[in-house]
Structures are given as structure tokens and as C-alpha cells.
Coordinates of C-alpha atoms in Angstrom, one line a residue:
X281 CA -54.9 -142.6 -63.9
X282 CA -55.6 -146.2 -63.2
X283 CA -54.5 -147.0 -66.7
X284 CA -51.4 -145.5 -65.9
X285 CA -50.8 -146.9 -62.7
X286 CA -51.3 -151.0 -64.3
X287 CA -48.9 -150.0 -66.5
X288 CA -46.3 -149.4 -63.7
X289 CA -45.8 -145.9 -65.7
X290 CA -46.7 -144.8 -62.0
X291 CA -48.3 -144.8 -58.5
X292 CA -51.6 -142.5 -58.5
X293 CA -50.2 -140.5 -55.7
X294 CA -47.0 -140.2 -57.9
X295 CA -49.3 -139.0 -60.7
X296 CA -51.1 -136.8 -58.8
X297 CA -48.3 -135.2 -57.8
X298 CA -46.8 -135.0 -60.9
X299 CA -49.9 -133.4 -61.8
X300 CA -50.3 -130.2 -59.3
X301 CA -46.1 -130.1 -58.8
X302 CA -46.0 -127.1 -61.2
X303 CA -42.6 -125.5 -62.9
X304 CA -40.7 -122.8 -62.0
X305 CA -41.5 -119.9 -64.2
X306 CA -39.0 -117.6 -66.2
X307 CA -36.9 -114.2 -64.6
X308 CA -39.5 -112.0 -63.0
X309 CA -39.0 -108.2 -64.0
X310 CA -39.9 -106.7 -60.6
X311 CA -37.8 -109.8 -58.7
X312 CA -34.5 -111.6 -57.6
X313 CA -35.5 -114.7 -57.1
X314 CA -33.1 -117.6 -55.5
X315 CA -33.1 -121.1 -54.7
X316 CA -31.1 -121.8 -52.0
X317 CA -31.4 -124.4 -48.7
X318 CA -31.7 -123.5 -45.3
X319 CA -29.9 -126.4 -43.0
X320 CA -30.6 -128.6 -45.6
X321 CA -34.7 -127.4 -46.2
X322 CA -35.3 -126.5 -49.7
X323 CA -36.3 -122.3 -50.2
X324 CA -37.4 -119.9 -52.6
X325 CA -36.5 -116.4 -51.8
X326 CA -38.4 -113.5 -53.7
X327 CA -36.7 -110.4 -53.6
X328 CA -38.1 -106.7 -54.9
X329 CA -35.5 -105.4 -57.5
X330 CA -36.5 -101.7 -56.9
X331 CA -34.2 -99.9 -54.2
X332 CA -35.9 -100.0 -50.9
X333 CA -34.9 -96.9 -48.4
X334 CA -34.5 -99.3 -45.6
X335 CA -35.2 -102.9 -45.0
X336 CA -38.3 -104.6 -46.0
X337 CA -40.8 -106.5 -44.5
X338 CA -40.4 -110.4 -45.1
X339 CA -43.0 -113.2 -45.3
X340 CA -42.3 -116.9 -44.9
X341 CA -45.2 -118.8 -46.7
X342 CA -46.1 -122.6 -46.3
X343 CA -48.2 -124.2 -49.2
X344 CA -50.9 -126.1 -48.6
X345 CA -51.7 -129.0 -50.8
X346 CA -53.1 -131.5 -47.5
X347 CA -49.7 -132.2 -46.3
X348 CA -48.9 -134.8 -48.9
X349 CA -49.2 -132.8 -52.3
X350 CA -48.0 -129.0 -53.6
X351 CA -44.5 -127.5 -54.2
X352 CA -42.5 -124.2 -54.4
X353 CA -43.1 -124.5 -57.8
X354 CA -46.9 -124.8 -57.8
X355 CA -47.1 -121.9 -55.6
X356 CA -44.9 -119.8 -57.6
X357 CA -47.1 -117.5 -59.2
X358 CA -49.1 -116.8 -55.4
X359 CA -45.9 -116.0 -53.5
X360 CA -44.6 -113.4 -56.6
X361 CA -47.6 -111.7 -56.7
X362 CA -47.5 -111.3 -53.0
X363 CA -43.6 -110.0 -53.2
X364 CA -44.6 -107.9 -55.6
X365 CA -47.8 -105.8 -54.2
X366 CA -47.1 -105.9 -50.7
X367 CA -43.4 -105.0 -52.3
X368 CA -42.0 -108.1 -49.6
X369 CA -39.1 -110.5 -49.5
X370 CA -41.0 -113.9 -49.5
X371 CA -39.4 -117.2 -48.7
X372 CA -41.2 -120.3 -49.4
X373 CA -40.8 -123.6 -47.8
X374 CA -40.2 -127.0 -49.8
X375 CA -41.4 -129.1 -47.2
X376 CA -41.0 -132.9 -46.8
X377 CA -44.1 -134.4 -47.5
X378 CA -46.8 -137.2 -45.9
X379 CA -47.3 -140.2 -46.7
X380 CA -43.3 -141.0 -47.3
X381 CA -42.9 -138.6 -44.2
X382 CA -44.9 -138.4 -41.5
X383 CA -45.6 -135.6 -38.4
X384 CA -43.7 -134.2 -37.4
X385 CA -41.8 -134.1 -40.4
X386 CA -43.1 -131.0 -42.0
X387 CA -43.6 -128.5 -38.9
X388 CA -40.0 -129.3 -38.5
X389 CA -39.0 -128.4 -41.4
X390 CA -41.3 -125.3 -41.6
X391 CA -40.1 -124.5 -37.9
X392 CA -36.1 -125.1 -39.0
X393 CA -36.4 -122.7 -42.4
X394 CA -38.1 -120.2 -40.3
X395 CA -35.9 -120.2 -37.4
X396 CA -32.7 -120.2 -40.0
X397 CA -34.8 -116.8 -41.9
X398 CA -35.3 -115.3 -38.4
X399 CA -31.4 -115.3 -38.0
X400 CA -30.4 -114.1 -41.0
X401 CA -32.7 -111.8 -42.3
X402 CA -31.0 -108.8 -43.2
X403 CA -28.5 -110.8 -45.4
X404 CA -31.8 -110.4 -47.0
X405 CA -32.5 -106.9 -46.6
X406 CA -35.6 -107.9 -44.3
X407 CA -36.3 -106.1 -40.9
X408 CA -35.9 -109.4 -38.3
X409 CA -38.7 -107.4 -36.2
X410 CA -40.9 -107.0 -39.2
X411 CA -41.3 -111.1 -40.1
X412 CA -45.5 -112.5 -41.2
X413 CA -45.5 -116.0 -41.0
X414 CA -48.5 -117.2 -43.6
X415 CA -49.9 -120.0 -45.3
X416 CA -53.0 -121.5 -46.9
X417 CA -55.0 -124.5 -46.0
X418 CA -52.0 -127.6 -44.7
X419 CA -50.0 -124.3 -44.8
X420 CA -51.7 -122.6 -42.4
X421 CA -52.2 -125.2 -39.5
X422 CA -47.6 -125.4 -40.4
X423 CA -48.2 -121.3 -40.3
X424 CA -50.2 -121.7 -36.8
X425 CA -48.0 -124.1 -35.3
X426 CA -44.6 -122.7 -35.9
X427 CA -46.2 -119.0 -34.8
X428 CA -47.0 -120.8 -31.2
X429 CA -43.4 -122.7 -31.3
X430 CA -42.0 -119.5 -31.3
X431 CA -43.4 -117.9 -28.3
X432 CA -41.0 -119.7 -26.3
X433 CA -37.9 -118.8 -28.6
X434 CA -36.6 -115.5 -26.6
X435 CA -33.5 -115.8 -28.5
X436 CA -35.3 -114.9 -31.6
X437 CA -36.9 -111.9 -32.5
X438 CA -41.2 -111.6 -32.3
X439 CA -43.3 -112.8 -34.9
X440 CA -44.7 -109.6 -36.2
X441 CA -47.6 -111.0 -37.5
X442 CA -49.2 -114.0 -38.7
X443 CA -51.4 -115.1 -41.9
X444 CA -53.8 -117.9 -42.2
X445 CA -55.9 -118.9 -44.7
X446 CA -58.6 -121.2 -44.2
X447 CA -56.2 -123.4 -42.2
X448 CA -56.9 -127.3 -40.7
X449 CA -56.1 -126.6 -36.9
X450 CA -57.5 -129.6 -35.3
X451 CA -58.3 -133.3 -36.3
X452 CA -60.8 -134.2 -33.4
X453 CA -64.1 -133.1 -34.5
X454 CA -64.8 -133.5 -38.3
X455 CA -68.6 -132.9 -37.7
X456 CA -68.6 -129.4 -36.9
X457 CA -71.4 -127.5 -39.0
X458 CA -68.7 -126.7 -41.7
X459 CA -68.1 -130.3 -41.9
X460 CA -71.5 -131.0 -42.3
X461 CA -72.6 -128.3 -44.0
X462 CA -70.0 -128.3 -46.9
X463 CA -69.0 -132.1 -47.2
X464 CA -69.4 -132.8 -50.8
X465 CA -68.0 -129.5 -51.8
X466 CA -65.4 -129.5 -53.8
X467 CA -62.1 -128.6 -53.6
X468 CA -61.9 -130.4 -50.1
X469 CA -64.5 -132.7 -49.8
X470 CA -64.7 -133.9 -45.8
X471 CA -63.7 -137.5 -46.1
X472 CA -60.4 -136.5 -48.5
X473 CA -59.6 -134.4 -45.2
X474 CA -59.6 -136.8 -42.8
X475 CA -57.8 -138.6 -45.3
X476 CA -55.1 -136.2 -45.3
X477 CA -55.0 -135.3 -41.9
X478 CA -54.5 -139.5 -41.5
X479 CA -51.7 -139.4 -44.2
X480 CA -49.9 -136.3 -42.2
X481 CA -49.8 -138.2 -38.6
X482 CA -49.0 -141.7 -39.6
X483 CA -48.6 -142.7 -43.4
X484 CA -52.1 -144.2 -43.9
X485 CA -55.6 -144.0 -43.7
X486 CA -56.6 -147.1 -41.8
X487 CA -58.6 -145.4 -39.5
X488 CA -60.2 -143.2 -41.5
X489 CA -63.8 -144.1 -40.6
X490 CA -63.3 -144.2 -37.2
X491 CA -62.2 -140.2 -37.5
X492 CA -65.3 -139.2 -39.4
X493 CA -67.3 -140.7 -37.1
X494 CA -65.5 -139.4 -33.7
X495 CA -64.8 -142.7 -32.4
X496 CA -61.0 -142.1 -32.5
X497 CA -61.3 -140.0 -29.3
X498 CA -62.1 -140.8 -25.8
X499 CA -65.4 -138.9 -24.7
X500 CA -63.3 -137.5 -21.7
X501 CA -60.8 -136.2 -24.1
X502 CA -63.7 -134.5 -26.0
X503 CA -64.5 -133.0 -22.5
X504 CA -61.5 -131.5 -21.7
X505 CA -61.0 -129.5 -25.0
X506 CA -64.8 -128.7 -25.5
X507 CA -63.8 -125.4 -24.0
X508 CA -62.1 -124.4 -27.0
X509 CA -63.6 -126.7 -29.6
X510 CA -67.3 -126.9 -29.7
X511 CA -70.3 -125.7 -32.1
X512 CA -71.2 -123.6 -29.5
X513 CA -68.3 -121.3 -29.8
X514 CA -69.6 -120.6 -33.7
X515 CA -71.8 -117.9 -34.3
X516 CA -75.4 -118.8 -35.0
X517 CA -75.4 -117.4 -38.7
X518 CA -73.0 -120.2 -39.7
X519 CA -75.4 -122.6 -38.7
X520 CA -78.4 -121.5 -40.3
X521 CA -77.4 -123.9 -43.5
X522 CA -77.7 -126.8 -41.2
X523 CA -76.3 -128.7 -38.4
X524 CA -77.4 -132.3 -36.3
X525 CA -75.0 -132.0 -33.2
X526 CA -73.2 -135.7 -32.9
X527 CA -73.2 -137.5 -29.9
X528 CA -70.2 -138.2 -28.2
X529 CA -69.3 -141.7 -29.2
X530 CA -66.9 -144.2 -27.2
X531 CA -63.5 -145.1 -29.0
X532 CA -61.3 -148.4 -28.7
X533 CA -57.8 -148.0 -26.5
X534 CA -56.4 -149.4 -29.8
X535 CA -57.4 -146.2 -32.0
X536 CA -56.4 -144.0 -30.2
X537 CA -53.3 -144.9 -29.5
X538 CA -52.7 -144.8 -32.8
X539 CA -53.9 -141.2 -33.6
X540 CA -53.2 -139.8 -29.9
X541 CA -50.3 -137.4 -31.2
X542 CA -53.2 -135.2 -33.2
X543 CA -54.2 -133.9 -29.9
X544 CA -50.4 -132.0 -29.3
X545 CA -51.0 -128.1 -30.6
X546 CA -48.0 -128.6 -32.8
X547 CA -50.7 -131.1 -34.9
X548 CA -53.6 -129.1 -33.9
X549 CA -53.2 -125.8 -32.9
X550 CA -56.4 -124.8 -31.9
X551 CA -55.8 -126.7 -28.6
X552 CA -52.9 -124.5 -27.5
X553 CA -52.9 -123.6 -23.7
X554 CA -54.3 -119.9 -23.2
X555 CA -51.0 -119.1 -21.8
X556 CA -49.3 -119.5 -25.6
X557 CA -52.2 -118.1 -27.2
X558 CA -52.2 -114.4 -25.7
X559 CA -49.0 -114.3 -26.7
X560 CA -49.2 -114.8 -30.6
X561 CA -49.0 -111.8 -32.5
X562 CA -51.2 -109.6 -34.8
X563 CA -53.7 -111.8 -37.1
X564 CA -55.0 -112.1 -40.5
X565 CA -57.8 -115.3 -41.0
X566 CA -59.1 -115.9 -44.5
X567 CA -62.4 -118.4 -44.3
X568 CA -64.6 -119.4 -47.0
X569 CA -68.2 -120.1 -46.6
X570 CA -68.5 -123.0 -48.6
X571 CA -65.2 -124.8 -46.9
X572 CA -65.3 -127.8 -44.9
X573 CA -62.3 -125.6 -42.9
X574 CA -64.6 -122.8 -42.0
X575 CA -65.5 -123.3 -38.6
X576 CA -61.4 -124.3 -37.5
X577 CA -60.8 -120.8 -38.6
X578 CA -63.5 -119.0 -36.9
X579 CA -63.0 -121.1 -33.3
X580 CA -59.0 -119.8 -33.6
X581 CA -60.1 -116.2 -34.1
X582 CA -62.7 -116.6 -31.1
X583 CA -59.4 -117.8 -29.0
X584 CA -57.3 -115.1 -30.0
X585 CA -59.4 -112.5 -29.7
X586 CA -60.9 -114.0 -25.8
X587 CA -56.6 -113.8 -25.5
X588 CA -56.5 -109.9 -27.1
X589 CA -54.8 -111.1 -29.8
X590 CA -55.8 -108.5 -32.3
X591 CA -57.5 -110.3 -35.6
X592 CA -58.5 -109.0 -38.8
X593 CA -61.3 -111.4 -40.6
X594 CA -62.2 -111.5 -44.4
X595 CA -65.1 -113.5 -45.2
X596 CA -65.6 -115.0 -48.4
X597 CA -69.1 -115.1 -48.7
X598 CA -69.4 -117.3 -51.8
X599 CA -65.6 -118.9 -51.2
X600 CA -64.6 -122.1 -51.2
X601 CA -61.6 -124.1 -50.3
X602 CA -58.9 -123.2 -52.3
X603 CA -59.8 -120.2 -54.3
X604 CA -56.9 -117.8 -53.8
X605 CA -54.8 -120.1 -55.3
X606 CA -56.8 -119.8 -58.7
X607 CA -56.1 -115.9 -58.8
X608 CA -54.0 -116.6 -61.9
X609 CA -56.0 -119.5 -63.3
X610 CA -57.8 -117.6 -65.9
X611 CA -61.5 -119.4 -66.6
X612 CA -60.6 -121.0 -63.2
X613 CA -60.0 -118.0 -61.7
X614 CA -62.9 -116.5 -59.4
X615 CA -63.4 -112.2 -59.0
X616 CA -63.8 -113.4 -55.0
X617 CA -60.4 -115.1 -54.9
X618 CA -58.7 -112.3 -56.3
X619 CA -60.2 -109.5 -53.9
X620 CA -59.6 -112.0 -51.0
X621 CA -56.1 -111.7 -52.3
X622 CA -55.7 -108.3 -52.4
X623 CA -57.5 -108.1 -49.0
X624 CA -54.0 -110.0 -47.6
X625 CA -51.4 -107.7 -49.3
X626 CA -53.5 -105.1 -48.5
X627 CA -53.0 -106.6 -44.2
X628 CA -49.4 -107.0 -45.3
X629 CA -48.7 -103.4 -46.2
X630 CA -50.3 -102.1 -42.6
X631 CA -48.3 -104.0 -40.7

């Protein structure tokens, strides 16, 4: 990768990218499958060929990929197989990306697709009252955020339901026991996501160790959302791996000025008012034991539930950050990933 990038051939980002982009695969037997824009944000729309008796439910799926890397293409074999089992119109979103564009860039985006789907859903042959939004990791805090954005969108029809999967949904403590717990753990490592969460709000890293240390936050800022974001609020069993509580730590004005737009919901939205949060609707969360995202997950279901959101769980036991998106990997592919999978379309079909 350096080699290539002294050569000029390209930038390692660029690489990277070029890398993980993925190409969009040949007809599909069981789908229509379209490319089309929605006010001017790329889609993919995956339609069931087999006759339906009525409309169908549809599913709007953000990729993950930290904000700055993943496609519609890359994602392509995830978002057929859920068309196909759960037997779903899907519609995934080809998001801007970080570092070339910055928050709130892609929740914009995701929110302006979704919006345009919402209105025009039986052009489709989707039920508008039957809508899941979903997505997986950077796709799931876009998933989250959008679901909460359109509590307040009367002239739209209800969520029906939404589906995260081990999602980032805040970027003011990375020393929760997951953080601590699973930091060297590949696929997401904790400093490549602060790293990422640092590329989604302002193009660069630059205050990178300041994050993973907690000095990017005023201690009274800490205070006011340890309601809602604390280890307490984390059952005991997750803790039993380890876990040195950190002590609150003073921050410079100049910090957090720079990083004082990841405390709005739309960036994090496990800080949501309870007033918004009671009103999101049914909820599937997907965490992985071995995933630095693990305890963002469990701290939303704990806030939905305290708001009677209703919330089915699945656990991956020996999970890790980004396994459902190996299902089709072969050697790659793990017998967990695959049943956490099915465990989704299975949500999808019962609601």
C-alpha cells in the first residue's frame, strides 16, 4: 500500500477504498434489481420477482464501513439475501462519505433517501405503514438517527420498525468496558474508531488522543448525560472480562469546540431526549461480545425499553464486529454470523 501510494498510483485511503468498494453482481433469479437516485442520493432497489398478494414490506438499509469506507456494491450480496428470505423490497443508500464530506453529510443523505422512499413506496409495491429502517455498525448509528428524525415527521407515515446492528451511537466515552475489554480486537480495533468517528464529524483525526482519553469533553457535560451513558447502566455479566472505571478528566475550551457537534443525537443517538425515545418504534439490536460497539448497543436497548419501546436482543456470544457481513465469505464466513443473520430476517418476517 505504501508502495503504491510513493508511486502516486494512489492515496491509501483511495486504495482502501478501492479495495472493500466491491462490484455489482450479475441478474438475480428471485430479484428486480434497479439503480435509480432519489433527489439526487444514489439507491439500489431490490425487488421480489414472485407475485405478492398485496404489498410488501420494505427495508431501507445503510452500510456501515466507519463512515468513510463501504458501497452499495460491497453490500450487495447482504441486502439480496435479506430481499430474498424475508421476501422484502430493500433500498440501499449510497451515501456521501467522510473524510471528503463531513457530518452531517451522510444522515442527510440517509434522512433525504428515506424520506423520498416513505413517499413513494407503493410505486414500489411496499406498504408505507410497513417500512424497517436497518443498518450495521456506521449504518446503524445513520439507522438510529434517521428513526428519531422521523418522530417529528407527522406528514409521513410511522416507522414500523427499526434494525441495528452493533451500531456506534455515541462518541463521548470510548472507555466503556467494551472499549476496554475488546480494544485490540479485530475487525474494529478502539483507536481506528475514534478514528472514524473523528473523520465523520470534521475530516481529520487531530484530536484523536484527546478522544480516547476523555479529555475532549467537559466533566459537567459527562454529568449531565451520565444518566443515559454510564457503565453502571451495563449489566454486571459484561463486566466480568474486565473493567478500571476512568476518572473524569478536564478538557481544553479549544477541543471541544472543535468536537462539540458529537454531542447532538443526530451524531450520537443514544443521548436523545426521553421524550423522542418513547416514541421510536419496535426494535431489533444485534451485539457481539467481542466488539468494541457492545456496550453502545446494550445502553440504547436499556433506554428503549425504560421508554416501552419493545426490543428484541440477539447476542452473539462468540461475535465480533463485523461478522454478518462475512455470511457469504466462505473460509471467512463464521456459522455465528450466518444464524445472527437469519435471526434478523427471521424479526423481519414477524413484523
Amino acid at each position: 500500500m505504501e508502495f503504491l501510494y510513493k508511486l502516486g498510483l494512489c492515496s491509501q485511503l483511495g486504495f482502501t477504498r478501492s479495495m472493500r468498494w466491491g462490484k455489482k453482481l450479475g441478474e438475480d433469479p428471485k430479484l428486480f434489481i434497479k439503480d435509480l437516485q432519489f433527489e439526487e442520493v444514489p439507491v439500489r432497489i431490490y425487488q421480489p420477482r414472485a407475485p405478492s398478494a398485496g404489498r410488501r414490506r420494505g427495508v431501507i438499509y445503510f452500510h456501515g464501513g466507519g463512515w468513510i469506507f463501504g458501497s452499495i456494491n460491497s453490500y450487495e450480496p447482504l441486502c439480496r439475501y435479506i430481499a430474498r428470505e424475508s421476501e422484502s423490497v430493500v433500498m440501499s443508500v449510497e451515501y456521501r462519505l467522510a473524510p471528503e464530506h463531513t457530518y452531517p453529510t451522510q444522515y442527510e443523505d440517509c434522512l433525504t433517501a428515506t424520506t423520498h422512499f416513505m413517499k413513494t413506496a407503493e410505486d414500489y409495491g411496499v406498504d408505507p405503514a410497513c417500512i424497517i429502517i436497518s443498518g450495521d455498525s456506521a449504518g446503524g448509528n445513520l439507522a438510529a438517527a434517521v428513526c428519531q428524525t422521523l418522530v417529528s415527521r407527522p406528514d409521513l407515515p410511522k416507522v414500523h420498525a427499526q434494525v441495528l446492528i452493533y451500531p456506534c451511537l455515541q462518541a463521548i466515552d470510548f472507555n466503556l468496558p467494551a472499549y476496554q475489554q475488546n480494544c485490540g480486537v479485530p475487525l474494529l480495533f478502539r483507536e481506528r474508531m475514534a478514528f472514524y468517528v473523528l473523520q465523520y464529524l470534521k475530516g481529520d483525526a487531530s484530536c484523536l488522543e484527546d478522544v480516547l482519553e476523555g479529555s475532549h469533553m467537559p466533566v459537567d457535560i459527562k454529568l449531565k448525560f451520565r444518566k443515559w451513558l454510564s457503565a453502571d447502566n451495563i449489566p454486571k455479566e459484561f463486566k466480568v472480562r474486565g473493567y478500571k472505571p476512568k476518572v473524569p478528566i478536564e478538557c481544553s475550551n479549544e477541543v471541544y469546540e472543535e468536537v462539540k457537534k458529537c454531542c447532538e443525537p443526530a451524531f450520537s443517538p443514544l443521548l436523545a431526549e426521553d421524550a423522542v425515545v418513547c416514541q421510536l418504534p419496535e426494535s431489533f439490536i444485534l451485539t457481539c461480545e467481542h466488539d468494541v460497539l457492545r456496550d453502545d448497543a446494550l445502553l440504547y436497548k436499556k433506554r428503549l425499553e425504560d421508554g416501552g419501546v419493545p426490543v428484541t436482543w440477539y447476542h452473539i456470544e462468540n461475535g465480533f464486529h463485523g461478522i454478518i457481513s462475512l455470511f457469504d465469505c466462505g473460509r471467512l464466513s463464521f456459522p455465528a454470523g450466518k444464524k445472527g443473520l437469519d435471526n434478523i430476517v427471521n424479526f423481519l418476517r414477524s413484523v
